[in-house]
């Protein structure tokens, strides 16, 4: 830590889910907390963060980190080692991407030079996969999770070495709670299908997102709903495949998503999806939300806290029709107020970690 009592933190992320939970922290620290944060991410993700957090600064030599370097382990490690030495960071804070090298290789390199690392998990699923490449593990020094359900599941993983696991809350959920308080209930008019690449990335789950989208379209029209139906693909979905699918159904009022996330949430009357984290975000902003869970699919794929967050689980076309027709009641989310303090809690933990790892000053 610096003599002024400030801490320098390198913030890393590759998947949008992980970055999304880190963005409220970056905004909080930009507003005056005693933390200087610099980001490190591949070009696409970096551009998104810089648009969403005006004034955010990047790690040194950031222009060298392109998509090629991000996917080449040994070159990436050499680059990250140089970044850490130049940046002189007190703590490295990462997201937990399941299919990317950046965070895991940061854990490995930071251990070499003695910088403590923290991973903040954003999803109730695939804990081990986030820290493993084949038979090789790359663990942070501390794993932060958003709630007790996540802590319990992560504690039950057979880690190769003991891993400290702490509940800190979700900065993202906290920001959503405050947004809802400030703006009131969403007044949107569209039905949104929140897609995810289940059929291509996890075929063993036996989930076809296109069939589920078709179920929504045909059911809504059969029961006489005239709402626009917006398909919101996942960032790694094939957007061209979805465009073709939507074009074939354009006369049924089906459209491709064009709005940024905040505007999309405000435009949504009802959200239906599978197991995307965006369903929880929609729900916390007051949007009636449901998950399609047909018979014959792998129930282990469905990892969200559906019951706790009042996300309806719909197994059949008939249950979908009933839910679409039913009046939607406003419900309190007071139980999630704990997340509002997550940025303060995380900031304090970072200072504690930085102090505990600080090397004694030379005499």
Short mmCIF file of N, CA, C and O in Angstrom, two decimals, residues 6-112:
data_model
loop_
_atom_site.label_atom_id
_atom_site.label_comp_id
_atom_site.label_asym_id
_atom_site.label_seq_id
_atom_site.Cartn_x
_atom_site.Cartn_y
_atom_site.Cartn_z
N UNK A 6 -3.72 4.60 0.32
CA UNK A 6 -4.48 4.11 -0.82
C UNK A 6 -3.96 2.74 -1.24
O UNK A 6 -2.82 2.38 -0.97
N UNK A 7 -4.82 1.99 -1.89
CA UNK A 7 -4.44 0.68 -2.42
C UNK A 7 -4.57 0.70 -3.93
O UNK A 7 -5.48 1.32 -4.49
N UNK A 8 -3.65 0.00 -4.59
CA UNK A 8 -3.70 -0.14 -6.04
C UNK A 8 -4.21 -1.54 -6.36
O UNK A 8 -3.66 -2.54 -5.87
N UNK A 9 -5.25 -1.60 -7.20
CA UNK A 9 -5.90 -2.87 -7.51
C UNK A 9 -5.94 -3.06 -9.03
O UNK A 9 -6.36 -2.15 -9.76
N UNK A 10 -5.53 -4.22 -9.49
CA UNK A 10 -5.69 -4.59 -10.89
C UNK A 10 -6.96 -5.41 -11.00
O UNK A 10 -7.12 -6.44 -10.32
N UNK A 11 -7.90 -4.97 -11.84
CA UNK A 11 -9.20 -5.61 -12.00
C UNK A 11 -9.24 -6.27 -13.37
O UNK A 11 -9.03 -5.61 -14.39
N UNK A 12 -9.50 -7.58 -13.40
CA UNK A 12 -9.46 -8.34 -14.65
C UNK A 12 -10.75 -9.09 -14.88
O UNK A 12 -11.38 -9.59 -13.94
N UNK A 13 -11.13 -9.18 -16.15
CA UNK A 13 -12.31 -9.97 -16.50
C UNK A 13 -12.36 -10.24 -17.98
O UNK A 13 -11.84 -9.46 -18.78
N UNK A 14 -12.97 -11.35 -18.34
CA UNK A 14 -13.11 -11.69 -19.76
C UNK A 14 -14.58 -11.89 -20.13
O UNK A 14 -15.06 -11.31 -21.09
N UNK A 15 -15.30 -12.73 -19.38
CA UNK A 15 -16.72 -12.93 -19.67
C UNK A 15 -17.53 -11.74 -19.19
O UNK A 15 -17.19 -11.11 -18.18
N UNK A 16 -18.63 -11.46 -19.90
CA UNK A 16 -19.44 -10.32 -19.52
C UNK A 16 -20.07 -10.48 -18.15
O UNK A 16 -20.23 -9.52 -17.39
N UNK A 17 -20.43 -11.72 -17.77
CA UNK A 17 -21.02 -11.92 -16.44
C UNK A 17 -20.09 -11.47 -15.34
O UNK A 17 -20.50 -10.77 -14.41
N UNK A 18 -18.81 -11.85 -15.44
CA UNK A 18 -17.84 -11.44 -14.43
C UNK A 18 -17.59 -9.96 -14.44
O UNK A 18 -17.47 -9.33 -13.37
N UNK A 19 -17.50 -9.37 -15.62
CA UNK A 19 -17.28 -7.92 -15.70
C UNK A 19 -18.49 -7.15 -15.15
O UNK A 19 -18.34 -6.11 -14.51
N UNK A 20 -19.68 -7.68 -15.39
CA UNK A 20 -20.89 -7.00 -14.97
C UNK A 20 -20.95 -6.83 -13.45
O UNK A 20 -21.42 -5.81 -12.94
N UNK A 21 -20.46 -7.82 -12.72
CA UNK A 21 -20.48 -7.72 -11.26
C UNK A 21 -19.38 -6.80 -10.74
O UNK A 21 -19.45 -6.27 -9.63
N UNK A 22 -18.34 -6.59 -11.57
CA UNK A 22 -17.22 -5.73 -11.18
C UNK A 22 -17.47 -4.26 -11.52
O UNK A 22 -16.89 -3.37 -10.88
N UNK A 23 -18.31 -3.97 -12.50
CA UNK A 23 -18.53 -2.59 -12.92
C UNK A 23 -18.99 -1.66 -11.79
O UNK A 23 -18.49 -0.54 -11.67
N UNK A 24 -19.96 -2.08 -10.94
CA UNK A 24 -20.35 -1.18 -9.85
C UNK A 24 -19.20 -0.86 -8.91
O UNK A 24 -19.14 0.24 -8.34
N UNK A 25 -18.27 -1.80 -8.73
CA UNK A 25 -17.09 -1.53 -7.92
C UNK A 25 -16.22 -0.44 -8.55
O UNK A 25 -15.75 0.48 -7.88
N UNK A 26 -16.00 -0.58 -9.86
CA UNK A 26 -15.18 0.42 -10.56
C UNK A 26 -15.81 1.80 -10.46
O UNK A 26 -15.11 2.80 -10.25
N UNK A 27 -17.13 1.88 -10.58
CA UNK A 27 -17.82 3.17 -10.47
C UNK A 27 -17.68 3.72 -9.05
O UNK A 27 -17.45 4.92 -8.85
N UNK A 28 -17.84 2.86 -8.07
CA UNK A 28 -17.72 3.28 -6.67
C UNK A 28 -16.33 3.82 -6.39
O UNK A 28 -16.16 4.86 -5.74
N UNK A 29 -15.33 3.14 -6.88
CA UNK A 29 -13.95 3.58 -6.64
C UNK A 29 -13.63 4.85 -7.42
O UNK A 29 -12.81 5.66 -6.97
N UNK A 30 -14.26 5.06 -8.55
CA UNK A 30 -14.06 6.30 -9.30
C UNK A 30 -14.65 7.50 -8.54
O UNK A 30 -14.22 8.63 -8.73
N UNK A 31 -15.64 7.24 -7.68
CA UNK A 31 -16.32 8.32 -6.97
C UNK A 31 -15.59 8.76 -5.71
O UNK A 31 -16.08 9.62 -4.98
N UNK A 32 -14.43 8.14 -5.40
CA UNK A 32 -13.66 8.69 -4.30
C UNK A 32 -13.18 7.74 -3.24
O UNK A 32 -12.55 8.17 -2.27
N UNK A 33 -13.49 6.42 -3.36
CA UNK A 33 -12.94 5.49 -2.40
C UNK A 33 -11.41 5.50 -2.52
O UNK A 33 -10.87 5.84 -3.57
N UNK A 34 -10.74 5.11 -1.47
CA UNK A 34 -9.28 5.19 -1.45
C UNK A 34 -8.62 4.03 -2.19
O UNK A 34 -7.67 3.43 -1.71
N UNK A 35 -9.14 3.75 -3.37
CA UNK A 35 -8.58 2.67 -4.17
C UNK A 35 -8.36 3.19 -5.59
O UNK A 35 -9.25 3.80 -6.20
N UNK A 36 -7.17 2.95 -6.11
CA UNK A 36 -6.87 3.23 -7.51
C UNK A 36 -6.96 1.91 -8.26
O UNK A 36 -6.17 0.99 -8.01
N UNK A 37 -7.95 1.80 -9.13
CA UNK A 37 -8.18 0.56 -9.87
C UNK A 37 -7.81 0.75 -11.34
O UNK A 37 -8.16 1.77 -11.95
N UNK A 38 -7.14 -0.23 -11.89
CA UNK A 38 -6.84 -0.27 -13.32
C UNK A 38 -7.38 -1.59 -13.87
O UNK A 38 -7.32 -2.61 -13.20
N UNK A 39 -7.90 -1.54 -15.09
CA UNK A 39 -8.50 -2.74 -15.66
C UNK A 39 -7.56 -3.39 -16.66
O UNK A 39 -6.73 -2.72 -17.29
N UNK A 40 -7.72 -4.70 -16.79
CA UNK A 40 -7.04 -5.43 -17.83
C UNK A 40 -8.04 -6.41 -18.44
O UNK A 40 -8.69 -7.18 -17.72
N UNK A 41 -8.22 -6.31 -19.74
CA UNK A 41 -9.19 -7.14 -20.45
C UNK A 41 -8.84 -7.12 -21.93
O UNK A 41 -8.14 -6.22 -22.40
N UNK A 42 -9.34 -8.11 -22.65
CA UNK A 42 -9.15 -8.16 -24.09
C UNK A 42 -9.89 -7.00 -24.76
O UNK A 42 -10.75 -6.35 -24.13
N UNK A 43 -9.59 -6.70 -26.03
CA UNK A 43 -10.10 -5.47 -26.65
C UNK A 43 -11.61 -5.27 -26.59
O UNK A 43 -12.07 -4.17 -26.23
N UNK A 44 -12.40 -6.28 -26.91
CA UNK A 44 -13.85 -6.09 -26.93
C UNK A 44 -14.37 -5.77 -25.54
O UNK A 44 -15.15 -4.82 -25.34
N UNK A 45 -13.97 -6.56 -24.56
CA UNK A 45 -14.42 -6.34 -23.18
C UNK A 45 -13.90 -5.01 -22.64
O UNK A 45 -14.62 -4.30 -21.92
N UNK A 46 -12.68 -4.68 -22.99
CA UNK A 46 -12.09 -3.42 -22.54
C UNK A 46 -12.88 -2.22 -23.07
O UNK A 46 -13.16 -1.27 -22.33
N UNK A 47 -13.25 -2.28 -24.33
CA UNK A 47 -14.03 -1.19 -24.91
C UNK A 47 -15.36 -1.01 -24.18
O UNK A 47 -15.78 0.12 -23.89
N UNK A 48 -16.02 -2.13 -23.85
CA UNK A 48 -17.30 -2.04 -23.15
C UNK A 48 -17.13 -1.40 -21.78
O UNK A 48 -17.91 -0.53 -21.38
N UNK A 49 -16.10 -1.82 -21.04
CA UNK A 49 -15.88 -1.26 -19.71
C UNK A 49 -15.60 0.23 -19.77
O UNK A 49 -16.15 1.03 -18.99
N UNK A 50 -14.77 0.65 -20.72
CA UNK A 50 -14.42 2.07 -20.81
C UNK A 50 -15.62 2.92 -21.22
O UNK A 50 -15.70 4.10 -20.85
N UNK A 51 -16.57 2.34 -21.95
CA UNK A 51 -17.79 3.08 -22.28
C UNK A 51 -18.70 3.21 -21.07
O UNK A 51 -19.36 4.23 -20.88
N UNK A 52 -18.73 2.17 -20.24
CA UNK A 52 -19.67 2.12 -19.12
C UNK A 52 -19.13 2.77 -17.86
O UNK A 52 -19.91 3.10 -16.95
N UNK A 53 -17.81 2.95 -17.77
CA UNK A 53 -17.21 3.61 -16.60
C UNK A 53 -16.33 4.74 -17.11
O UNK A 53 -15.12 4.58 -17.30
N UNK A 54 -16.91 5.90 -17.38
CA UNK A 54 -16.11 7.02 -17.91
C UNK A 54 -14.95 7.37 -17.00
O UNK A 54 -15.09 7.43 -15.78
N UNK A 55 -13.79 7.57 -17.62
CA UNK A 55 -12.62 7.94 -16.86
C UNK A 55 -11.83 6.78 -16.31
O UNK A 55 -10.77 6.99 -15.69
N UNK A 56 -12.32 5.56 -16.52
CA UNK A 56 -11.60 4.40 -16.01
C UNK A 56 -10.25 4.26 -16.71
O UNK A 56 -10.15 4.45 -17.92
N UNK A 57 -9.23 3.94 -15.93
CA UNK A 57 -7.89 3.77 -16.50
C UNK A 57 -7.56 2.29 -16.68
O UNK A 57 -8.13 1.43 -16.01
N UNK A 58 -6.61 2.03 -17.58
CA UNK A 58 -6.22 0.67 -17.91
C UNK A 58 -4.84 0.36 -17.35
O UNK A 58 -4.08 1.26 -16.98
N UNK A 59 -4.51 -0.91 -17.32
CA UNK A 59 -3.20 -1.36 -16.88
C UNK A 59 -2.13 -0.90 -17.88
O UNK A 59 -2.43 -0.63 -19.04
N UNK A 60 -0.87 -0.82 -17.44
CA UNK A 60 0.20 -0.46 -18.37
C UNK A 60 0.32 -1.51 -19.48
O UNK A 60 0.00 -2.68 -19.29
N UNK A 61 0.77 -1.05 -20.65
CA UNK A 61 0.98 -1.90 -21.83
C UNK A 61 -0.31 -2.59 -22.28
O UNK A 61 -0.28 -3.67 -22.87
N UNK A 62 -1.45 -1.96 -22.00
CA UNK A 62 -2.73 -2.60 -22.32
C UNK A 62 -2.91 -2.80 -23.82
O UNK A 62 -3.58 -3.74 -24.25
N UNK A 63 -2.32 -1.93 -24.64
CA UNK A 63 -2.50 -2.07 -26.09
C UNK A 63 -1.88 -3.36 -26.63
O UNK A 63 -2.21 -3.79 -27.74
N UNK A 64 -0.99 -3.96 -25.86
CA UNK A 64 -0.38 -5.22 -26.29
C UNK A 64 -1.33 -6.41 -26.14
O UNK A 64 -1.14 -7.45 -26.77
N UNK A 65 -2.36 -6.27 -25.28
CA UNK A 65 -3.25 -7.39 -25.00
C UNK A 65 -4.34 -7.46 -26.06
O UNK A 65 -5.37 -6.78 -25.98
N UNK A 66 -4.10 -8.27 -27.08
CA UNK A 66 -5.10 -8.48 -28.12
C UNK A 66 -5.68 -9.88 -27.97
O UNK A 66 -5.34 -10.64 -27.05
N UNK A 67 -6.59 -10.25 -28.88
CA UNK A 67 -7.25 -11.55 -28.78
C UNK A 67 -6.26 -12.71 -28.95
O UNK A 67 -6.41 -13.76 -28.33
N UNK A 68 -5.25 -12.51 -29.79
CA UNK A 68 -4.25 -13.56 -29.99
C UNK A 68 -3.49 -13.81 -28.70
O UNK A 68 -3.35 -14.97 -28.26
N UNK A 69 -3.01 -12.75 -28.07
CA UNK A 69 -2.24 -12.90 -26.83
C UNK A 69 -3.10 -13.51 -25.73
O UNK A 69 -2.63 -14.31 -24.92
N UNK A 70 -4.39 -13.14 -25.71
CA UNK A 70 -5.30 -13.63 -24.68
C UNK A 70 -5.48 -15.15 -24.73
O UNK A 70 -5.90 -15.76 -23.74
N UNK A 71 -5.17 -15.77 -25.85
CA UNK A 71 -5.40 -17.21 -26.01
C UNK A 71 -4.11 -18.02 -26.09
O UNK A 71 -4.14 -19.20 -26.41
N UNK A 72 -2.96 -17.39 -25.81
CA UNK A 72 -1.67 -18.08 -25.86
C UNK A 72 -1.03 -18.06 -24.48
O UNK A 72 -0.47 -17.03 -24.06
N UNK A 73 -1.10 -19.18 -23.76
CA UNK A 73 -0.76 -19.20 -22.33
C UNK A 73 0.63 -18.66 -21.98
O UNK A 73 0.75 -17.80 -21.10
N UNK A 74 1.67 -19.15 -22.62
CA UNK A 74 3.02 -18.76 -22.22
C UNK A 74 3.30 -17.30 -22.53
O UNK A 74 3.88 -16.57 -21.70
N UNK A 75 2.89 -16.83 -23.71
CA UNK A 75 3.07 -15.41 -24.04
C UNK A 75 2.24 -14.53 -23.11
O UNK A 75 2.68 -13.45 -22.71
N UNK A 76 1.04 -15.00 -22.80
CA UNK A 76 0.17 -14.24 -21.89
C UNK A 76 0.80 -14.13 -20.50
O UNK A 76 0.79 -13.05 -19.89
N UNK A 77 1.38 -15.21 -20.02
CA UNK A 77 2.02 -15.17 -18.70
C UNK A 77 3.18 -14.18 -18.67
O UNK A 77 3.34 -13.42 -17.71
N UNK A 78 4.00 -14.19 -19.71
CA UNK A 78 5.13 -13.26 -19.76
C UNK A 78 4.64 -11.82 -19.76
O UNK A 78 5.20 -10.94 -19.08
N UNK A 79 3.59 -11.57 -20.50
CA UNK A 79 3.00 -10.22 -20.56
C UNK A 79 2.45 -9.82 -19.19
O UNK A 79 2.69 -8.71 -18.70
N UNK A 80 1.69 -10.72 -18.56
CA UNK A 80 1.08 -10.39 -17.27
C UNK A 80 2.13 -10.16 -16.19
O UNK A 80 1.96 -9.30 -15.31
N UNK A 81 3.20 -10.91 -16.25
CA UNK A 81 4.28 -10.71 -15.28
C UNK A 81 4.86 -9.30 -15.39
O UNK A 81 5.09 -8.62 -14.38
N UNK A 82 5.02 -8.83 -16.62
CA UNK A 82 5.55 -7.48 -16.82
C UNK A 82 4.55 -6.43 -16.34
O UNK A 82 4.93 -5.44 -15.70
N UNK A 83 3.26 -6.65 -16.62
CA UNK A 83 2.23 -5.71 -16.17
C UNK A 83 2.22 -5.61 -14.66
O UNK A 83 2.15 -4.51 -14.09
N UNK A 84 2.29 -6.74 -13.97
CA UNK A 84 2.25 -6.73 -12.51
C UNK A 84 3.47 -6.03 -11.91
O UNK A 84 3.37 -5.32 -10.91
N UNK A 85 4.62 -6.23 -12.52
CA UNK A 85 5.83 -5.58 -12.01
C UNK A 85 5.77 -4.07 -12.19
O UNK A 85 6.12 -3.31 -11.30
N UNK A 86 5.29 -3.63 -13.37
CA UNK A 86 5.20 -2.18 -13.61
C UNK A 86 4.12 -1.55 -12.74
O UNK A 86 4.30 -0.47 -12.18
N UNK A 87 2.97 -2.24 -12.62
CA UNK A 87 1.83 -1.65 -11.92
C UNK A 87 1.98 -1.58 -10.42
O UNK A 87 1.32 -0.76 -9.77
N UNK A 88 2.82 -2.43 -9.84
CA UNK A 88 3.04 -2.44 -8.39
C UNK A 88 1.71 -2.47 -7.62
O UNK A 88 1.44 -1.65 -6.75
N UNK A 89 0.88 -3.46 -7.95
CA UNK A 89 -0.45 -3.55 -7.36
C UNK A 89 -0.41 -4.19 -5.97
O UNK A 89 0.44 -5.04 -5.68
N UNK A 90 -1.36 -3.79 -5.15
CA UNK A 90 -1.49 -4.38 -3.82
C UNK A 90 -2.35 -5.64 -3.86
O UNK A 90 -2.17 -6.56 -3.07
N UNK A 91 -3.34 -5.66 -4.76
CA UNK A 91 -4.27 -6.78 -4.87
C UNK A 91 -4.66 -6.94 -6.34
O UNK A 91 -4.78 -5.94 -7.07
N UNK A 92 -4.88 -8.18 -6.76
CA UNK A 92 -5.45 -8.47 -8.07
C UNK A 92 -6.85 -9.03 -7.85
O UNK A 92 -7.03 -10.01 -7.10
N UNK A 93 -7.86 -8.40 -8.45
CA UNK A 93 -9.26 -8.81 -8.32
C UNK A 93 -9.77 -9.24 -9.69
O UNK A 93 -9.72 -8.46 -10.64
N UNK A 94 -10.27 -10.47 -9.78
CA UNK A 94 -10.67 -11.02 -11.07
C UNK A 94 -12.12 -11.49 -11.05
O UNK A 94 -12.67 -11.86 -10.01
N UNK A 95 -12.71 -11.53 -12.24
CA UNK A 95 -13.93 -12.28 -12.45
C UNK A 95 -13.59 -13.77 -12.52
O UNK A 95 -12.46 -14.18 -12.27
N UNK A 96 -14.59 -14.58 -12.89
CA UNK A 96 -14.35 -16.02 -12.93
C UNK A 96 -14.88 -16.59 -14.24
O UNK A 96 -15.86 -17.32 -14.28
N UNK A 97 -14.22 -16.24 -15.34
CA UNK A 97 -14.62 -16.75 -16.65
C UNK A 97 -14.36 -18.25 -16.72
O UNK A 97 -13.33 -18.73 -16.28
N UNK A 98 -15.30 -18.97 -17.32
CA UNK A 98 -15.16 -20.43 -17.39
C UNK A 98 -14.35 -20.88 -18.60
O UNK A 98 -13.86 -21.99 -18.62
N UNK A 99 -14.22 -20.05 -19.61
CA UNK A 99 -13.57 -20.49 -20.85
C UNK A 99 -12.56 -19.46 -21.34
O UNK A 99 -12.52 -19.14 -22.52
N UNK A 100 -11.75 -18.95 -20.43
CA UNK A 100 -10.76 -17.94 -20.82
C UNK A 100 -9.53 -18.10 -19.93
O UNK A 100 -9.62 -18.57 -18.79
N UNK A 101 -8.39 -17.67 -20.46
CA UNK A 101 -7.13 -17.82 -19.75
C UNK A 101 -6.80 -16.67 -18.81
O UNK A 101 -6.04 -16.86 -17.86
N UNK A 102 -7.31 -15.49 -19.08
CA UNK A 102 -6.80 -14.27 -18.45
C UNK A 102 -6.75 -14.36 -16.93
O UNK A 102 -5.70 -14.16 -16.31
N UNK A 103 -7.90 -14.64 -16.30
CA UNK A 103 -7.92 -14.62 -14.85
C UNK A 103 -7.04 -15.73 -14.27
O UNK A 103 -6.29 -15.51 -13.32
N UNK A 104 -7.15 -16.93 -14.81
CA UNK A 104 -6.39 -18.05 -14.26
C UNK A 104 -4.89 -17.81 -14.36
O UNK A 104 -4.13 -18.13 -13.43
N UNK A 105 -4.43 -17.27 -15.48
CA UNK A 105 -3.00 -17.01 -15.63
C UNK A 105 -2.54 -15.86 -14.74
O UNK A 105 -1.39 -15.80 -14.30
N UNK A 106 -3.45 -14.93 -14.44
CA UNK A 106 -3.11 -13.89 -13.47
C UNK A 106 -2.88 -14.49 -12.09
O UNK A 106 -1.97 -14.07 -11.36
N UNK A 107 -3.73 -15.45 -11.69
CA UNK A 107 -3.53 -16.10 -10.40
C UNK A 107 -2.13 -16.72 -10.34
O UNK A 107 -1.42 -16.60 -9.34
N UNK A 108 -1.74 -17.40 -11.41
CA UNK A 108 -0.46 -18.09 -11.44
C UNK A 108 0.70 -17.10 -11.36
O UNK A 108 1.64 -17.28 -10.56
N UNK A 109 0.66 -16.06 -12.18
CA UNK A 109 1.76 -15.11 -12.24
C UNK A 109 1.86 -14.29 -10.96
O UNK A 109 2.96 -14.00 -10.46
N UNK A 110 0.70 -13.89 -10.40
CA UNK A 110 0.72 -13.08 -9.17
C UNK A 110 1.37 -13.83 -8.02
O UNK A 110 2.05 -13.23 -7.18
N UNK A 111 1.17 -15.14 -7.98
CA UNK A 111 1.81 -15.93 -6.93
C UNK A 111 3.33 -15.86 -7.03
O UNK A 111 4.04 -15.90 -6.02
N UNK A 112 3.84 -15.77 -8.25
CA UNK A 112 5.29 -15.73 -8.46
C UNK A 112 5.91 -14.51 -7.80
O UNK A 112 7.00 -14.58 -7.22
#
